[in-house]
Short mmCIF file of C-alpha atoms in Angstrom, two decimals:
data_model
loop_
_atom_site.label_atom_id
_atom_site.label_comp_id
_atom_site.label_asym_id
_atom_site.label_seq_id
_atom_site.Cartn_x
_atom_site.Cartn_y
_atom_site.Cartn_z
CA GLN A 1330 21.67 18.49 -2.18
CA ALA A 1331 24.18 20.01 0.21
CA SER A 1332 27.57 20.86 -1.29
CA GLN A 1333 30.87 19.62 0.17
CA GLU A 1334 31.38 23.18 1.59
CA ASP A 1335 27.98 22.99 3.34
CA LEU A 1336 28.86 19.55 4.79
CA ARG A 1337 32.28 20.82 6.01
CA ALA A 1338 30.73 23.89 7.63
CA ALA A 1339 28.10 21.75 9.45
CA TYR A 1340 30.79 19.28 10.49
CA ARG A 1341 33.01 22.04 11.91
CA ARG A 1342 30.07 23.58 13.77
CA LEU A 1343 29.07 20.25 15.40
CA CYS A 1344 32.70 19.41 16.17
CA MET A 1345 33.03 22.70 18.01
CA LEU A 1346 29.78 21.96 19.85
CA TYR A 1347 30.69 18.36 20.83
CA HIS A 1348 34.49 18.40 21.03
CA PRO A 1349 35.47 16.62 24.28
CA ASP A 1350 38.25 19.15 25.05
CA LYS A 1351 35.66 21.97 25.34
CA HIS A 1352 34.00 20.34 28.39
CA ARG A 1353 35.68 19.95 31.78
CA ASP A 1354 32.86 18.09 33.57
CA PRO A 1355 33.77 14.35 33.38
CA GLU A 1356 30.17 13.32 32.65
CA LEU A 1357 29.73 15.96 29.93
CA LYS A 1358 33.13 15.01 28.48
CA THR A 1359 32.04 11.35 28.17
CA GLN A 1360 28.73 12.34 26.51
CA ALA A 1361 30.59 14.70 24.15
CA GLU A 1362 33.00 11.97 23.08
CA ARG A 1363 30.11 9.70 22.10
CA LEU A 1364 28.30 12.40 20.09
CA PHE A 1365 31.57 13.57 18.56
CA ASN A 1366 32.17 10.04 17.27
CA LEU A 1367 28.66 9.84 15.76
CA VAL A 1368 29.16 13.13 13.98
CA HIS A 1369 32.54 11.86 12.69
CA GLN A 1370 30.94 8.65 11.36
CA ALA A 1371 28.25 10.63 9.55
CA TYR A 1372 30.87 12.93 7.98
CA GLU A 1373 32.89 9.94 6.79
CA VAL A 1374 29.85 8.59 4.96
CA LEU A 1375 28.77 11.93 3.44
CA SER A 1376 32.24 13.09 2.43
CA ASP A 1377 32.80 9.99 0.30
CA PRO A 1378 30.92 10.39 -3.05
CA GLN A 1379 30.21 6.63 -3.31
CA THR A 1380 28.88 6.06 0.19
CA ARG A 1381 26.99 9.38 0.10
CA ALA A 1382 25.26 8.32 -3.15
CA ILE A 1383 24.28 5.01 -1.51
CA TYR A 1384 22.99 6.77 1.61
CA ASP A 1385 21.12 9.49 -0.36
CA ILE A 1386 19.25 6.86 -2.38
CA TYR A 1387 18.68 4.07 0.11
CA GLY A 1388 19.55 5.39 3.63
CA LYS A 1389 21.26 3.20 6.27
CA ARG A 1390 19.81 0.02 4.85
CA GLY A 1391 21.79 0.64 1.68
CA LEU A 1392 25.04 0.97 3.61
CA GLU A 1393 24.30 -2.26 5.42
CA MET A 1394 23.66 -4.24 2.20
CA GLU A 1395 26.12 -7.07 1.71
CA GLY A 1396 28.30 -6.97 -1.38
CA TRP A 1397 29.37 -3.32 -1.55
CA GLU A 1398 32.92 -4.29 -0.71
CA VAL A 1399 33.41 -5.67 -4.24
CA VAL A 1400 31.93 -2.61 -6.01
CA GLU A 1401 34.42 -0.54 -7.97
CA ARG A 1402 35.10 2.90 -6.60
CA LYS A 1403 34.29 6.25 -8.34
CA ARG A 1404 30.96 5.10 -9.69
CA THR A 1405 28.09 7.46 -10.52
CA ALA A 1406 24.82 7.47 -8.53
CA ALA A 1407 23.07 5.76 -11.43
CA GLU A 1408 25.69 2.97 -11.52
CA ILE A 1409 25.37 2.56 -7.75
CA ARG A 1410 21.62 2.33 -8.05
CA GLU A 1411 22.03 -0.45 -10.66
CA GLU A 1412 24.47 -2.26 -8.40
CA PHE A 1413 22.15 -1.99 -5.42
CA GLU A 1414 19.27 -3.39 -7.46
CA ARG A 1415 21.48 -6.27 -8.60
CA LEU A 1416 22.37 -7.09 -5.00
CA GLN A 1417 18.69 -6.90 -4.09
CA ARG A 1418 17.77 -9.28 -6.95
CA GLU A 1419 20.33 -11.77 -5.67
CA ARG A 1420 18.86 -11.58 -2.17
CA GLU A 1421 15.31 -11.97 -3.62
CA GLU A 1422 16.42 -15.07 -5.53
CA ARG A 1423 17.60 -16.60 -2.28
CA ARG A 1424 14.14 -16.01 -0.85
CA LEU A 1425 12.40 -17.55 -3.84
CA GLN A 1426 12.66 -21.08 -2.44
CA GLN A 1427 10.37 -20.16 0.47
CA ARG A 1428 7.76 -18.20 -1.47
CA THR A 1429 4.63 -20.02 -2.72
CA ASN A 1430 2.34 -17.02 -3.43
CA PRO A 1431 -0.91 -18.79 -2.56
CA LYS A 1432 -4.16 -17.53 -4.11
CA GLY A 1433 -7.64 -18.79 -3.44
CA THR A 1434 -11.32 -18.14 -4.05
CA ILE A 1435 -14.37 -19.39 -2.14
CA SER A 1436 -17.76 -18.67 -3.70
CA VAL A 1437 -21.05 -19.58 -1.96
CA GLY A 1438 -24.29 -18.97 -3.90
CA ILE A 1439 -27.34 -18.38 -1.74
CA ASP A 1440 -30.95 -18.68 -3.01
CA ALA A 1441 -33.11 -16.25 -1.04
CA THR A 1442 -35.94 -15.88 -3.54
CA ASP A 1443 -38.37 -17.20 -0.97
CA LEU A 1444 -38.12 -13.83 0.78
CA PHE A 1445 -39.81 -11.99 -2.11
CA ASP A 1446 -41.23 -14.53 -4.63
CA ARG A 1447 -43.57 -16.44 -2.30
CA TYR A 1448 -47.11 -17.48 -3.28
CA ASP A 1449 -49.30 -17.51 -0.22
CA GLU A 1450 -51.79 -20.12 -1.52
CA GLU A 1451 -49.00 -22.69 -1.76
CA TYR A 1452 -47.94 -22.25 1.84
CA GLU A 1453 -51.23 -22.06 3.69
CA ALA A 1454 -51.49 -25.80 4.30
CA VAL A 1455 -47.81 -26.46 4.99
CA PRO A 1456 -46.84 -26.42 8.74
CA GLY A 1457 -44.08 -23.90 9.52
CA SER A 1458 -44.41 -22.33 6.08
CA SER A 1459 -44.50 -18.83 7.56
CA PHE A 1460 -40.74 -18.91 7.65
CA PRO A 1461 -39.02 -18.25 4.28
CA GLN A 1462 -36.63 -20.95 3.07
CA ILE A 1463 -33.10 -19.74 2.38
CA GLU A 1464 -30.65 -22.31 0.99
CA ILE A 1465 -27.18 -22.66 -0.50
CA ASN A 1466 -27.59 -23.85 -4.10
CA LYS A 1467 -23.99 -23.69 -5.42
CA MET A 1468 -20.41 -23.54 -4.19
CA HIS A 1469 -17.02 -23.09 -5.81
CA ILE A 1470 -13.56 -23.42 -4.29
CA SER A 1471 -10.30 -22.84 -6.08
CA GLN A 1472 -6.71 -22.63 -4.84
CA SER A 1473 -3.28 -22.19 -6.46
CA ILE A 1474 0.31 -22.13 -5.26
CA GLU A 1475 3.55 -21.24 -7.00
CA ALA A 1476 6.88 -22.98 -6.53
CA PRO A 1477 9.87 -21.05 -8.00
CA LEU A 1478 12.29 -23.63 -9.39
CA THR A 1479 14.96 -21.20 -10.62
CA SER A 1480 15.07 -17.44 -11.22
CA THR A 1481 13.34 -18.01 -14.58
CA ASP A 1482 11.21 -21.15 -14.06
CA THR A 1483 8.08 -21.49 -11.90
CA ALA A 1484 5.74 -24.39 -11.29
CA ILE A 1485 2.09 -23.57 -10.57
CA LEU A 1486 -0.30 -26.06 -9.01
CA SER A 1487 -4.02 -25.26 -8.97
CA GLY A 1488 -7.26 -27.04 -8.34
CA ASN A 1489 -11.00 -26.33 -8.04
CA LEU A 1490 -14.18 -27.93 -6.84
CA SER A 1491 -17.73 -26.89 -7.89
CA THR A 1492 -21.20 -28.01 -6.98
CA GLN A 1493 -24.65 -26.80 -8.02
CA ASN A 1494 -27.98 -28.18 -6.84
CA GLY A 1495 -26.37 -31.38 -5.57
CA THR A 1496 -24.14 -32.17 -8.53
CA GLY A 1497 -20.63 -31.09 -9.30
CA GLY A 1498 -17.00 -31.94 -9.93
CA GLY A 1499 -13.47 -30.74 -9.82
CA SER A 1500 -10.18 -30.55 -11.61
CA ILE A 1501 -6.45 -30.22 -10.92
CA ASN A 1502 -3.89 -28.41 -13.12
CA LEU A 1503 -0.11 -28.17 -13.24
CA ALA A 1504 1.60 -25.37 -15.19
CA LEU A 1505 5.29 -24.80 -15.91
CA ARG A 1506 6.20 -21.22 -16.72
CA ARG A 1507 9.55 -20.06 -18.09
CA VAL A 1508 10.63 -16.47 -18.60
CA THR A 1509 12.44 -16.62 -21.93
CA SER A 1510 13.62 -12.97 -22.00
CA ALA A 1511 12.77 -9.54 -20.76
CA LYS A 1512 10.12 -9.42 -23.49
CA GLY A 1513 8.19 -12.59 -22.90
CA TRP A 1514 7.43 -15.90 -21.29
CA GLY A 1515 5.83 -19.25 -22.08
CA GLU A 1516 3.69 -21.65 -20.11
CA LEU A 1517 2.79 -25.33 -20.53
CA GLU A 1518 -0.37 -26.58 -18.76
CA PHE A 1519 -1.59 -30.10 -17.94
CA GLY A 1520 -4.90 -30.81 -16.30
CA ALA A 1521 -7.47 -33.48 -15.47
CA GLY A 1522 -10.89 -33.64 -13.89
CA ASP A 1523 -13.88 -35.87 -13.23
CA LEU A 1524 -16.26 -34.00 -15.58
CA HIS A 1525 -13.81 -33.57 -18.41
CA GLY A 1526 -10.85 -35.58 -19.65
CA PRO A 1527 -7.19 -34.55 -19.82
CA LEU A 1528 -6.32 -30.99 -20.81
CA PHE A 1529 -3.13 -29.83 -22.58
CA GLY A 1530 -2.46 -26.12 -23.04
CA LEU A 1531 0.21 -23.71 -24.22
CA LYS A 1532 0.28 -19.99 -23.32
CA ILE A 1533 2.69 -17.46 -24.77
CA PHE A 1534 3.17 -13.78 -23.76
CA ARG A 1535 5.32 -11.42 -25.84
CA ASN A 1536 6.00 -7.67 -25.82
CA LEU A 1537 5.88 -6.62 -29.47
CA THR A 1538 6.87 -2.98 -28.74
CA PRO A 1539 7.28 -0.97 -25.52
CA ARG A 1540 3.54 -0.10 -25.79
CA CYS A 1541 2.09 -3.29 -27.29
CA PHE A 1542 1.89 -6.96 -26.24
CA ILE A 1543 0.18 -10.14 -27.35
CA THR A 1544 -1.00 -13.22 -25.44
CA THR A 1545 -1.94 -16.50 -27.13
CA ASN A 1546 -3.50 -19.49 -25.37
CA CYS A 1547 -3.98 -22.83 -27.18
CA ALA A 1548 -5.78 -25.76 -25.50
CA LEU A 1549 -6.83 -29.35 -26.31
CA GLN A 1550 -9.66 -30.76 -24.13
CA PHE A 1551 -10.14 -34.50 -24.32
CA SER A 1552 -13.57 -35.96 -23.44
CA SER A 1553 -15.93 -38.82 -24.30
CA ARG A 1554 -17.17 -36.77 -27.25
CA GLY A 1555 -13.71 -36.45 -28.73
CA VAL A 1556 -11.07 -33.72 -28.80
CA ARG A 1557 -12.25 -30.13 -28.46
CA PRO A 1558 -9.56 -27.59 -29.50
CA GLY A 1559 -9.56 -23.96 -28.40
CA LEU A 1560 -7.59 -20.84 -29.22
CA THR A 1561 -7.64 -17.43 -27.58
CA THR A 1562 -5.54 -14.47 -28.71
CA VAL A 1563 -5.37 -11.06 -27.05
CA LEU A 1564 -3.66 -8.04 -28.58
CA ALA A 1565 -3.20 -5.05 -26.22
CA ARG A 1566 -1.79 -1.56 -26.72
CA ASN A 1567 -1.18 1.51 -24.56
CA LEU A 1568 -3.25 4.23 -26.15
CA ASP A 1569 -1.88 6.81 -23.67
CA LYS A 1570 -0.40 6.92 -20.18
CA ASN A 1571 -3.63 5.73 -18.49
CA THR A 1572 -5.52 3.98 -21.31
CA MET A 1573 -5.26 0.43 -22.68
CA GLY A 1574 -7.00 -0.98 -25.71
CA TYR A 1575 -7.62 -4.73 -26.07
CA LEU A 1576 -8.65 -6.92 -29.07
CA GLN A 1577 -9.62 -10.55 -28.27
CA TRP A 1578 -10.43 -13.42 -30.60
CA ARG A 1579 -11.69 -16.71 -29.19
CA TRP A 1580 -12.20 -19.81 -31.33
CA GLY A 1581 -13.62 -23.14 -30.21
CA ILE A 1582 -16.27 -23.45 -27.52
CA GLN A 1583 -18.25 -20.15 -27.35
CA SER A 1584 -16.37 -18.47 -30.19
CA ALA A 1585 -16.33 -14.67 -29.98
CA MET A 1586 -14.59 -11.42 -30.90
CA ASN A 1587 -14.22 -8.80 -28.18
CA THR A 1588 -12.82 -5.28 -28.12
CA SER A 1589 -12.46 -3.11 -25.00
CA ILE A 1590 -10.99 0.16 -23.85
CA VAL A 1591 -9.88 0.52 -20.23
CA ARG A 1592 -8.84 3.83 -18.71
CA ASP A 1593 -7.43 3.74 -15.20
CA THR A 1594 -6.35 6.92 -13.38
CA LYS A 1595 -5.72 7.87 -9.77
CA THR A 1596 -9.33 8.87 -9.22
CA SER A 1597 -11.33 6.71 -11.69
CA HIS A 1598 -11.57 3.48 -13.70
CA PHE A 1599 -13.58 3.34 -16.92
CA THR A 1600 -14.28 0.36 -19.21
CA LEU A 1601 -16.08 0.21 -22.56
CA ALA A 1602 -16.44 -3.31 -24.16
CA MET A 1603 -18.26 -4.87 -27.07
CA GLN A 1604 -18.48 -8.57 -27.96
CA LEU A 1605 -19.83 -10.43 -30.98
CA GLY A 1606 -20.07 -14.19 -30.38
CA ILE A 1607 -21.96 -17.41 -30.08
CA PRO A 1608 -24.10 -17.62 -27.94
CA HIS A 1609 -23.50 -14.22 -26.28
CA SER A 1610 -23.14 -10.84 -27.87
CA PHE A 1611 -23.24 -7.73 -25.67
CA MET A 1612 -22.09 -4.15 -25.05
CA MET A 1613 -20.93 -3.09 -21.65
CA VAL A 1614 -19.90 0.23 -20.08
CA SER A 1615 -18.67 0.61 -16.46
CA TYR A 1616 -17.29 3.43 -14.31
CA GLN A 1617 -15.62 3.39 -10.91
CA HIS A 1618 -14.74 6.43 -8.84
CA LYS A 1619 -11.83 6.21 -6.38
CA PHE A 1620 -12.01 8.47 -3.35
CA GLN A 1621 -8.64 9.64 -2.05
CA ASP A 1622 -9.40 8.80 1.57
CA GLU A 1623 -7.70 6.63 4.13
CA ASP A 1624 -10.14 3.74 3.56
CA GLN A 1625 -9.68 3.79 -0.26
CA THR A 1626 -13.43 3.95 -0.85
CA ARG A 1627 -14.68 3.21 -4.37
CA VAL A 1628 -18.16 3.45 -5.89
CA LYS A 1629 -18.99 1.76 -9.17
CA GLY A 1630 -21.76 1.32 -11.71
CA SER A 1631 -22.15 -0.61 -14.95
CA LEU A 1632 -24.66 -1.29 -17.72
CA LYS A 1633 -24.58 -4.45 -19.87
CA VAL A 1634 -26.94 -5.01 -22.80
CA GLY A 1635 -26.97 -8.17 -24.93
CA PHE A 1636 -28.93 -11.09 -26.41
CA PHE A 1637 -29.35 -12.41 -22.79
CA GLY A 1638 -31.10 -9.27 -21.64
CA THR A 1639 -30.06 -6.13 -19.74
CA ILE A 1640 -28.21 -5.87 -16.45
CA VAL A 1641 -27.56 -2.78 -14.35
CA GLU A 1642 -25.06 -3.05 -11.46
CA TYR A 1643 -24.02 -0.53 -8.79
CA GLY A 1644 -22.03 -0.88 -5.62
CA ALA A 1645 -19.13 0.15 -3.48
CA GLU A 1646 -16.04 -1.26 -1.77
CA ARG A 1647 -13.93 -0.08 1.13
CA LYS A 1648 -10.79 -1.08 2.93
CA ILE A 1649 -11.71 -2.32 6.43
CA SER A 1650 -8.21 -3.30 7.65
CA ARG A 1651 -4.65 -3.33 6.42
CA HIS A 1652 -5.15 -6.44 4.30
CA SER A 1653 -8.95 -6.63 3.85
CA VAL A 1654 -11.33 -4.97 1.34
CA LEU A 1655 -15.10 -5.41 1.69
CA GLY A 1656 -17.47 -4.72 -1.26
CA ALA A 1657 -21.12 -5.05 -2.12
CA THR A 1658 -22.82 -4.87 -5.54
CA VAL A 1659 -26.49 -4.89 -6.44
CA SER A 1660 -27.30 -6.50 -9.83
CA VAL A 1661 -30.68 -5.71 -11.39
CA GLY A 1662 -31.50 -7.45 -14.68
CA VAL A 1663 -34.09 -8.67 -17.09
CA PRO A 1664 -34.76 -11.60 -16.97
CA GLN A 1665 -32.18 -12.38 -14.25
CA GLY A 1666 -33.96 -10.50 -11.44
CA VAL A 1667 -32.24 -8.96 -8.42
CA THR A 1668 -28.98 -10.29 -6.86
CA LEU A 1669 -26.86 -8.91 -4.01
CA LYS A 1670 -23.14 -9.78 -4.37
CA ILE A 1671 -20.89 -9.53 -1.31
CA LYS A 1672 -17.16 -9.85 -1.75
CA LEU A 1673 -14.32 -9.88 0.81
CA ASN A 1674 -10.69 -9.76 -0.32
CA ARG A 1675 -8.30 -10.82 2.45
CA ALA A 1676 -4.69 -10.66 1.28
CA SER A 1677 -4.60 -13.09 -1.66
CA GLN A 1678 -7.85 -14.86 -0.71
CA THR A 1679 -11.25 -13.90 -2.09
CA TYR A 1680 -14.59 -14.78 -0.53
CA PHE A 1681 -17.65 -14.25 -2.78
CA PHE A 1682 -21.33 -14.53 -1.70
CA PRO A 1683 -23.93 -13.93 -4.43
CA VAL A 1684 -27.40 -13.81 -2.85
CA HIS A 1685 -30.20 -14.19 -5.39
CA LEU A 1686 -33.18 -12.28 -4.01
CA THR A 1687 -35.87 -12.54 -6.74
CA ASP A 1688 -36.42 -13.58 -10.31
CA GLN A 1689 -38.63 -10.52 -10.92
CA LEU A 1690 -37.97 -6.76 -10.89
CA LEU A 1691 -39.42 -5.94 -7.47
CA PRO A 1692 -38.76 -2.44 -6.04
CA SER A 1693 -38.82 -3.90 -2.49
CA ALA A 1694 -35.98 -6.28 -3.34
CA VAL A 1695 -33.91 -3.48 -4.91
CA PHE A 1696 -34.53 -1.26 -1.84
CA TYR A 1697 -33.51 -3.93 0.69
CA ALA A 1698 -30.48 -5.04 -1.37
CA THR A 1699 -29.32 -1.39 -1.37
CA VAL A 1700 -30.15 -0.20 2.12
CA GLY A 1701 -29.62 -3.49 4.02
CA PRO A 1702 -25.83 -3.83 3.40
CA LEU A 1703 -25.31 -0.13 4.19
CA VAL A 1704 -27.08 -0.32 7.54
CA ILE A 1705 -25.29 -3.55 8.51
CA TYR A 1706 -21.86 -2.18 7.39
CA PHE A 1707 -22.12 1.09 9.37
CA ALA A 1708 -23.40 -0.74 12.43
CA MET A 1709 -20.64 -3.30 12.24
CA HIS A 1710 -18.04 -0.61 11.47
CA ARG A 1711 -19.00 1.45 14.56
CA LEU A 1712 -19.57 -1.42 16.98
CA VAL A 1713 -17.04 -4.04 15.88
CA ILE A 1714 -14.53 -3.03 13.17
CA LYS A 1715 -13.52 0.36 14.52
CA PRO A 1716 -12.98 -0.81 18.13
CA TYR A 1717 -11.06 -3.88 16.86
CA LEU A 1718 -8.79 -1.80 14.60
CA ARG A 1719 -8.18 0.69 17.44
CA ALA A 1720 -7.24 -2.12 19.80
CA GLN A 1721 -5.05 -3.73 17.13
CA LYS A 1722 -3.29 -0.42 16.47
CA GLU A 1723 -2.67 0.03 20.19
CA ARG A 1724 -1.20 -3.52 20.41
CA GLU A 1725 1.08 -2.84 17.44
CA LEU A 1726 2.19 0.49 18.86
CA GLU A 1727 2.85 -1.16 22.20
CA LYS A 1728 4.79 -3.90 20.50
CA GLN A 1729 6.78 -1.32 18.50
CA ARG A 1730 7.53 0.69 21.67
CA GLU A 1731 8.75 -2.45 23.48
CA SER A 1732 10.98 -3.49 20.57
CA THR A 1733 12.49 0.03 20.21
CA ALA A 1734 12.53 0.88 23.93
CA SER A 1735 16.27 0.39 24.41
CA ASP A 1736 17.05 2.28 21.16
CA ILE A 1737 14.71 5.12 22.09
CA LEU A 1738 16.21 5.31 25.59
CA GLN A 1739 19.68 5.56 24.04
CA LYS A 1740 18.44 8.30 21.65
CA LYS A 1741 16.80 10.10 24.54
CA GLN A 1742 20.05 10.03 26.54
CA GLU A 1743 21.99 11.30 23.51
CA ALA A 1744 19.46 14.07 22.93
CA GLU A 1745 19.58 15.14 26.61
CA ALA A 1746 23.37 15.05 26.52
CA ALA A 1747 23.37 17.13 23.31
CA VAL A 1748 21.04 19.71 24.94
CA ARG A 1749 23.43 20.03 27.92
CA LEU A 1750 26.40 20.45 25.57
CA MET A 1751 24.55 23.12 23.59
CA GLN A 1752 23.79 25.41 26.56
CA GLU A 1753 26.91 27.57 26.24
CA SER A 1754 26.60 27.93 22.46
CA VAL A 1755 22.88 28.76 22.71
CA ARG A 1756 23.63 31.48 25.30
CA ARG A 1757 26.04 33.15 22.88
CA ILE A 1758 23.57 32.78 19.95
CA ILE A 1759 20.77 34.39 21.97
CA GLU A 1760 23.03 37.31 23.00
CA ALA A 1761 23.97 37.90 19.34
CA GLU A 1762 20.38 37.71 18.18
CA GLU A 1763 19.12 40.04 20.95
CA ALA A 1764 21.73 42.65 19.98
CA LYS A 1765 20.31 42.84 16.42
CA MET A 1766 16.65 42.10 17.34
CA GLY A 1767 16.91 38.83 15.42
CA LEU A 1768 15.37 35.44 15.79
CA ILE A 1769 14.89 34.08 19.32
CA VAL A 1770 13.09 30.78 19.95
CA LEU A 1771 11.04 31.29 23.12
CA ASN A 1772 9.40 27.84 23.23
CA ALA A 1773 9.35 24.81 20.90
CA TRP A 1774 7.67 21.46 21.33
CA TYR A 1775 7.93 18.30 19.16
CA GLY A 1776 5.67 15.23 19.26
CA LYS A 1777 1.95 14.39 19.24
CA PHE A 1778 -0.50 17.29 19.68
CA VAL A 1779 -4.25 16.71 20.18
CA ASN A 1780 -6.36 19.59 18.83
CA ASP A 1781 -9.37 17.64 17.53
CA ASN A 1782 -12.31 17.28 19.99
CA SER A 1783 -12.91 13.75 18.73
CA ARG A 1784 -9.45 12.79 20.03
CA LYS A 1785 -9.66 14.65 23.34
CA ASN A 1786 -9.22 11.38 25.26
CA GLU A 1787 -5.83 10.78 23.68
CA LYS A 1788 -2.71 11.87 25.60
CA VAL A 1789 -0.44 14.62 24.42
CA LYS A 1790 3.16 13.38 24.01
CA VAL A 1791 5.68 16.16 23.35
CA ILE A 1792 9.22 17.08 24.28
CA ASP A 1793 10.79 20.53 24.75
CA VAL A 1794 13.15 21.33 21.81
CA THR A 1795 13.67 25.04 22.47
CA VAL A 1796 17.47 24.73 22.96
CA PRO A 1797 18.15 22.45 19.96
CA LEU A 1798 16.16 24.74 17.60
CA GLN A 1799 17.86 27.92 18.91
CA CYS A 1800 21.23 26.20 18.32
CA LEU A 1801 20.29 25.78 14.65
CA VAL A 1802 19.60 29.52 14.19
CA LYS A 1803 22.17 31.17 11.91
CA ASP A 1804 22.05 34.78 10.72
CA SER A 1805 18.55 35.22 12.21
CA LYS A 1806 17.20 32.31 10.17
CA LEU A 1807 16.09 28.77 11.01
CA ILE A 1808 15.90 26.38 8.01
CA LEU A 1809 14.79 22.74 8.30
CA THR A 1810 14.61 20.50 5.23
CA GLU A 1811 11.88 18.02 4.19
CA ALA A 1812 12.81 15.12 6.50
CA SER A 1813 11.72 13.74 9.83
CA LYS A 1814 12.88 16.05 12.64
CA VAL A 1815 13.67 13.02 14.84
CA GLY A 1816 17.20 13.02 13.43
CA LEU A 1817 18.00 16.62 14.45
CA PRO A 1818 20.58 17.16 17.25
CA GLY A 1819 18.80 17.27 20.61
CA PHE A 1820 15.66 15.53 19.25
CA TYR A 1821 14.26 12.05 19.86
CA ASP A 1822 10.96 10.25 19.19
CA PRO A 1823 8.53 10.83 22.10
CA CYS A 1824 5.70 8.79 20.53
CA VAL A 1825 6.89 5.89 18.34
CA GLY A 1826 4.66 5.08 15.42
CA GLU A 1827 2.34 8.11 15.86
CA GLU A 1828 1.92 11.30 13.90
CA LYS A 1829 4.20 14.06 15.04
CA SER A 1830 4.44 17.84 14.56
CA LEU A 1831 6.73 20.71 15.54
CA LYS A 1832 5.28 23.84 17.25
CA VAL A 1833 7.46 26.88 17.60
CA LEU A 1834 6.87 30.19 19.45
CA TYR A 1835 9.50 32.73 18.43
CA GLN A 1836 10.33 36.44 18.53
CA PHE A 1837 11.58 38.37 15.55
CA ARG A 1838 12.08 42.13 15.32
CA GLY A 1839 10.44 42.44 18.73
CA SER A 1840 7.19 40.69 17.63
CA LEU A 1841 5.85 37.33 18.72
CA HIS A 1842 5.04 34.65 16.16
CA GLN A 1843 3.86 31.03 16.24
CA VAL A 1844 4.20 28.31 13.59
CA MET A 1845 3.30 24.62 13.41
CA SER A 1846 4.64 22.21 10.83
CA ALA A 1847 4.23 18.44 10.16
CA ASP A 1848 7.12 16.09 10.96
CA ASN A 1849 8.31 15.73 7.36
CA GLU A 1850 7.46 19.26 6.24
CA ALA A 1851 10.16 21.79 5.48
CA LEU A 1852 10.30 24.85 7.82
CA ARG A 1853 11.84 28.26 7.22
CA ILE A 1854 11.45 31.07 9.76
CA PRO A 1855 10.99 33.93 9.99
CA LYS A 1856 8.14 33.72 7.46
CA GLN A 1857 8.35 36.20 4.62
#
C-alpha cells in the first residue's frame, strides 16, 4: 500500500546507507556494491506499476512465471491477475498428462461376536473353546484412476472386488467425462462383472442458476433376468452461504424419494434427511463439531430411525499426520447390535474396518467399543505416533536446512555486511534520539524463543538485530508491517522452518519497555 513517494523515500535512504562511494574500506565497499544492486533491483520492480502489481499479488514466483514478456503494458492489477491465472492454467494443462488422481478403498469386515455372545454350554465339550473365535467375514476392494485426455476430456477406469462368507465377485468400469461448458459436464459409463451383465450409463451435471444445480444418472443393467433400467435425479440449491438443500428421486431397483438439508460451517456440520422408499424408509439427523486445533479434531453423533429399526452412532476423528486422518465410530442399533467402525484416510486411500461385536444390546460391548479405542489411541499417540512425527519433522527440517544452507549463508553474509554498513548511520540516529529523549533500541533479538517448560530441551536460536532495528527508527517511531521480518535489512533466518518471534528492549522518554511480536505480526513502537 506504499505510495510512490514512500518508495522513493525508502529507496533514497537505503541508497545513502549502501552507496559504495560512502565507504573507503575495500571490503565494505564490495559489500556495499552488492547490497546497493539488490536495492536497485527491488526499486525497479516496485516503481513499475505492472511488475509491482505482479509482485504484490504473487511475489517473486509471479515475476518468474514464463509468458509475461508477451503481456501488454499498462494493465490493471485485475487484468494482470487474470493473465497470471491463464498462464497457470496453461502450465497445469501441461501437467495433466502425468496426473492420474488414484483413489481407493479397502474394507475388511470382522466378526467378533464370539467375544460377547458366547453360550457356555456349547463350548464346554470342545477342546480349546476357551478362546473366542474372531474371523474376517467380508472384504471389499475398489480402485479408480483418471487419465486426462485433453483439457476438457477425462477417462476414468475403476474396478472393485467383494466377498462375503466365502462368495463374491467383481466388476470393472470405464467412464468418459467431457466438460461441455463452465456450467456442466456429461459422462458415459460402460461396465461388466461376473455377478451382473454389461452396464451402460449416462450421467449429466448442469448448473441451472448460480445457486442451483441438477444431476441426472440413467443406467441399463443387463442380466440373465433381463434388462433392469434405473434413473436417479438430484436437485440441489444453496439455501444460504453455508446451507445446501437436496431433493433426490430414484426409480428402478430400490425406488425412493429423499430430501436432505446440509449445513457446513467452520466449526460444525449438520445433516437432516428423510427418505420414503421401497424397502427402506427412514429419518436421520447427524451433527459434527469441528475443533479449531492443530490436529483438526472432530466429534460426531447421529440418530437414524426407519422400518429397519433404530441406530445411534457416535465417534471422533483426528489428524495423526500431514496426510492421515484416523477415526472411530460406535454404532448401537436394534436389531443390528453393536459395531465398532475404524477408518483411516491416507491421502486419497481409505481403509475401513467394521468390527461387529454383538447382535444384542449389551452394555459391556458398548463400554469396550467406546473406551477401548480411546485407550489404544492415546497409548499409540504417546508411544509411537508422537515420537515418529517428531523424528519426521526433525528430518524434514534438517533436509530443508541442507537444501537452503548456501542461500542462508549468503543471506547471513549480506545481513552482517548490512549491519557493518549501518554503524555510522545508527550512531547519528542514536545521538539525535538521545537529544530529544526519543526511541532508543537497547537490545533486540529475532528467532526461536523457548518459554514453555514442555519445550525446555529445545535449543534457543536467535540473532542480535539491535542495529538493524535502530536504523529503521524515524521520528522516534519504529513501524513494521504484517510480513515476515526475515526480509528486513540486516536480518536473516536463524532457524529455517521453525516458528520465529521478535523481542525488543527499548527506551522511550527515559523509561524502559519490552515488547515481543510474532514473525508475521505488525509492530509499532512506542506503544500508545
